[in-house]
Short mmCIF file of C-alpha atoms in Angstrom, two decimals:
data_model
loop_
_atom_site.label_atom_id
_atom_site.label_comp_id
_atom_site.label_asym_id
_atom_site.label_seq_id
_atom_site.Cartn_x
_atom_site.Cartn_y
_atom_site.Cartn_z
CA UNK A 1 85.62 88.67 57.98
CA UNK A 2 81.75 88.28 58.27
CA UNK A 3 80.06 87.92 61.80
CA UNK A 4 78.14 84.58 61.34
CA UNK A 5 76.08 84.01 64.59
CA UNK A 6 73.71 80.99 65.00
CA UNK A 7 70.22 80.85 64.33
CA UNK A 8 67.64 80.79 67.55
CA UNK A 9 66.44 77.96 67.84
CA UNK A 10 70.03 76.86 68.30
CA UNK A 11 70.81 79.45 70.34
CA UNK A 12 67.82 78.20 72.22
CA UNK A 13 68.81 74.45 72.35
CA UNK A 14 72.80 75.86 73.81
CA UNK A 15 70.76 77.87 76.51
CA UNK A 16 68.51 74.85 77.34
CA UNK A 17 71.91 72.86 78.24
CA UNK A 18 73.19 75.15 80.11
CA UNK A 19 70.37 74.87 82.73
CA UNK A 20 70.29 71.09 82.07
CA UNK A 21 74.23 70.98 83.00
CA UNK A 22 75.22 73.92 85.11
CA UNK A 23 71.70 75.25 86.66
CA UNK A 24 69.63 77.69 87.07
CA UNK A 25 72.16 80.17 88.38
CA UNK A 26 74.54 79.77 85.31
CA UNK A 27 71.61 79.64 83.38
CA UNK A 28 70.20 83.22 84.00
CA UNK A 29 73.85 84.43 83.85
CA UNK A 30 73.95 83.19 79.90
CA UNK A 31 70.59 84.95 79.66
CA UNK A 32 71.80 88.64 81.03
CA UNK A 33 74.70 88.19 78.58
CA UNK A 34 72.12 87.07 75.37
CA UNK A 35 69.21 89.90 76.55
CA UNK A 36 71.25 92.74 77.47
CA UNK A 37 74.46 92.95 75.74
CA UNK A 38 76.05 92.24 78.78
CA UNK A 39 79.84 91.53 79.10
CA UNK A 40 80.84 88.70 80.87
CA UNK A 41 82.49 90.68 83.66
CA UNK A 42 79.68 92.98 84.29
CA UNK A 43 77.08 89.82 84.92
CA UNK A 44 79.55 88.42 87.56
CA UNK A 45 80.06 91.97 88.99
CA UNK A 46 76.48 92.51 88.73
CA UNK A 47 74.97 93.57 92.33
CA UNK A 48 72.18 92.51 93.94
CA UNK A 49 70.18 95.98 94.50
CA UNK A 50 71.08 97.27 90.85
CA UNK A 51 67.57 95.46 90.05
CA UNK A 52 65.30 97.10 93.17
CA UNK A 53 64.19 94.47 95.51
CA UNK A 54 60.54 96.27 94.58
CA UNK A 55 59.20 95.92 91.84
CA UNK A 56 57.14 98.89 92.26
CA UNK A 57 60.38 100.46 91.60
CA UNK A 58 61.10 99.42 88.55
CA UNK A 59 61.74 101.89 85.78
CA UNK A 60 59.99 100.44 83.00
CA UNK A 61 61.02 102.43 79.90
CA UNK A 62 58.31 101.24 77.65
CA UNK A 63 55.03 101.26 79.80
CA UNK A 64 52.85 101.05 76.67
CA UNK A 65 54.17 98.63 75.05
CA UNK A 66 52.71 94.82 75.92
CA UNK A 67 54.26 93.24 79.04
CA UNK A 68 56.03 90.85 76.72
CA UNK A 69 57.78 93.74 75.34
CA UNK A 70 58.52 95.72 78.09
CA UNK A 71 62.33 96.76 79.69
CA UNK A 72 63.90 97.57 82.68
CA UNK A 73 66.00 100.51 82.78
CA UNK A 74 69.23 99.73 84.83
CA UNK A 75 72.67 101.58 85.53
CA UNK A 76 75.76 99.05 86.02
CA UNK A 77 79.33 100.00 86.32
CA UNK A 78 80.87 97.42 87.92
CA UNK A 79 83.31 95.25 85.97
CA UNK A 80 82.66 97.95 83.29
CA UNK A 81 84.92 98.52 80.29
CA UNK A 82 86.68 102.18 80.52
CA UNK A 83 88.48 103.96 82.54
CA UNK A 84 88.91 102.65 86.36
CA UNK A 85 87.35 104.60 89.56
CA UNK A 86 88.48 102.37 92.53
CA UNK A 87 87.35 98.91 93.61
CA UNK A 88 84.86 97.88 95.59
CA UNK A 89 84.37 93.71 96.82
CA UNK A 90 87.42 93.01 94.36
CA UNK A 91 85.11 94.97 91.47
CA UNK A 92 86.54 97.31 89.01
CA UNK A 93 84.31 100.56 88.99
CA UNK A 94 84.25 101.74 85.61
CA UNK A 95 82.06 104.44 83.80
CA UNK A 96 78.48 103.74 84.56
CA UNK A 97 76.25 103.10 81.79
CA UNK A 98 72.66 102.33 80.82
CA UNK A 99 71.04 98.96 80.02
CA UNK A 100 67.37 98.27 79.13
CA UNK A 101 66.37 94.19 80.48
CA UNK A 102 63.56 92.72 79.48
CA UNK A 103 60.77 92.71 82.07
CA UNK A 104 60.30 88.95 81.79
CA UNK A 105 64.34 88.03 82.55
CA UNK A 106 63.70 91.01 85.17
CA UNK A 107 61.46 88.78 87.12
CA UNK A 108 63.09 85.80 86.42
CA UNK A 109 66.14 87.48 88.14
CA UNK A 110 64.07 88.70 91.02
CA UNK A 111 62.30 84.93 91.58
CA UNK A 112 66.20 83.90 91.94
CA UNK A 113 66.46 86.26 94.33
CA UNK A 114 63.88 85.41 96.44
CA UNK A 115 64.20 81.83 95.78
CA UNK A 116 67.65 79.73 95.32
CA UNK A 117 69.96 82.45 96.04
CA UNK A 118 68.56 81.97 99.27
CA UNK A 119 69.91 78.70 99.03
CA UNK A 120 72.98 79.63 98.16
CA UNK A 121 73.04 81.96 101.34
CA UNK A 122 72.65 79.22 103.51
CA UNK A 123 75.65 77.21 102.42
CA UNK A 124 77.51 80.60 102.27
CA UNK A 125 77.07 80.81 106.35
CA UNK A 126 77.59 77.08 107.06
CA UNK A 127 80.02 76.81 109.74
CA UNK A 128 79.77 80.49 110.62
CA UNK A 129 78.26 80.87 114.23
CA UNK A 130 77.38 84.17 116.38
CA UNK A 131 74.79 86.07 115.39
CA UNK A 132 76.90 89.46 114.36
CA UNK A 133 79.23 87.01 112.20
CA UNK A 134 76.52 85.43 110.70
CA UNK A 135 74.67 88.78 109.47
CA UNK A 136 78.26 90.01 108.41
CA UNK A 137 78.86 87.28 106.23
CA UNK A 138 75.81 87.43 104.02
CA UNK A 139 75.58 91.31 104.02
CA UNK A 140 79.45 90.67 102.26
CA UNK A 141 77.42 88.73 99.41
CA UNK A 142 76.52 92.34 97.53
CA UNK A 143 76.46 90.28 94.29
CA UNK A 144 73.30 88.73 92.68
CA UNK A 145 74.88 85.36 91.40
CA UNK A 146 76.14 83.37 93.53
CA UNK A 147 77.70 79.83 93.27
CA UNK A 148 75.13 77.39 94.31
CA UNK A 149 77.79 74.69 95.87
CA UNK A 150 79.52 77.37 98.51
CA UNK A 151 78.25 80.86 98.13
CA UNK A 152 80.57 82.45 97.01
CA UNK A 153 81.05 85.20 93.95
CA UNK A 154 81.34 84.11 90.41
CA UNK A 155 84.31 84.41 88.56
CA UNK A 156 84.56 85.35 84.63
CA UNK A 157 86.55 81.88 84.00
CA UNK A 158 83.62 80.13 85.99
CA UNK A 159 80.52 81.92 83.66
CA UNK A 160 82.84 81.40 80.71
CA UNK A 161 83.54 77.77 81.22
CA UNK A 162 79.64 77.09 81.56
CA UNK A 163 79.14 79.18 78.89
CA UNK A 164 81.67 77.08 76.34
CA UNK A 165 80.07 73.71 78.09
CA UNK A 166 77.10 73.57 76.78
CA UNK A 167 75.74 72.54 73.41
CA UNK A 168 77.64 74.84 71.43
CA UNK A 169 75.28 76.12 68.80
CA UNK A 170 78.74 76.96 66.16
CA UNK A 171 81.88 76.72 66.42
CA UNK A 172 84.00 79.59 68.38
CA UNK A 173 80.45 80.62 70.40
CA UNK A 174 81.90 82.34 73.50
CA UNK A 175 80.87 85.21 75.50
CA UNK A 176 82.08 87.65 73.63
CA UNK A 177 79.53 86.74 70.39
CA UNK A 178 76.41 87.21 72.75
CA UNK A 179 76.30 91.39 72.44
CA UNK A 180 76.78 90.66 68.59
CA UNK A 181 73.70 87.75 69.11
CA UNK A 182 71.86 90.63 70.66
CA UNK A 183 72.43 93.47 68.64
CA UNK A 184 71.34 91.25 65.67
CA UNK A 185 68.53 90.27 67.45
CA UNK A 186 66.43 93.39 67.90
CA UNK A 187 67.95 95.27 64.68
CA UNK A 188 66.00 92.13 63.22
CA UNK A 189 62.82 92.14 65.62
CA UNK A 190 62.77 96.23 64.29
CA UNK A 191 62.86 95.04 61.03
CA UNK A 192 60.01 93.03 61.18
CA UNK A 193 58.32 95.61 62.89
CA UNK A 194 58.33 98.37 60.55
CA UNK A 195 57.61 95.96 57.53
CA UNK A 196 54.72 95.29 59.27
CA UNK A 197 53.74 98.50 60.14
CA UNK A 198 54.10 99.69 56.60
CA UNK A 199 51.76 97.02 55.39
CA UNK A 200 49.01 98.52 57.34
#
């Protein structure tokens, strides 16, 4: 059968209710899985240092290129397809691979960061008291995303569920057709660019 994957502006309108319904935190999570080929198990596993708190340490593969176009290398492996190596805060390591993220979702990931995760922090500690409790309760968060109503990890069924709420742009869009989304995506922004590189 043929891979039929919605056009972008509906793609764009399905994201759009996703914020509108679920928030910002589900939001970006959709995002990672539509800009980086993602799988939905490596965004939930995804840790909060695998993007360097400074930006300054960003490995930008493309530093030529306009900012608009620029990516961030990364290296994930948790919740990674493959083999198993262990598990670490109820992750599955698997074999460690390369990801290029667009510098814009990059920053929108670090502004989350800095800004409601913090949020989510708060509500994570509510009710713990002592100082040494307190600081070992938030270190435990080690993953970026976390739910904005307790603090606590995502799970898959959680992103997928938001995911599958929204304004579904075609019928059977789930998770699994964002990679395909992707990988149509820039095979078709290359395309463009070398038709109009050969007209000049």
């Amino acid at each position: 059968a043929s891979l039929r994957l919605p056009p972008d502006e509906q793609v764009r309108a399905w994201l759009a209710s996703i914020y509108e319904r679920y928030g910002a935190t589900c939001g970006l999570m959709c995002e990672c899985i539509l800009l980086t080929a993602m799988r939905r198990e490596e965004v939930v596993c995804f840790r909060t240092d695998t993007l360097p708190e400074d930006p300054r340490q960003w490995h930008i593969a493309n530093p030529q290129a306009p900012t608009s176009e620029q990516q961030v290398r990364l290296t994930i492996q948790y919740g990674a397809k493959g083999k198993t190596f262990g598990v670490d805060h109820d992750d599955k390591i698997g074999p460690s691979r390369t990801l290029l993220m667009p510098l814009i979702l990059a920053k929108k990931l670090d502004d989350y960061r800095r800004g409601p995760r913090n949020g989510a922090i708060k509500r994570r500690l509510a009710g713990v008291t002592g100082k040494e409790a307190r600081l070992a309760r938030a270190a435990s968060a080690v993953h970026l995303f976390l739910r904005e109503d307790d603090g606590e990890r995502f799970s898959g069924k959680r992103l997928y569920d938001a995911w599958v709420g929204g304004e579904l742009p075609m019928e059977g869009w789930s998770p699994h057709q964002g990679p395909h989304w992707w990988a149509c995506s820039v095979l078709w922004r290359e395309m463009h660019r070398h038709e109009h590189a050969n007209r000049s």
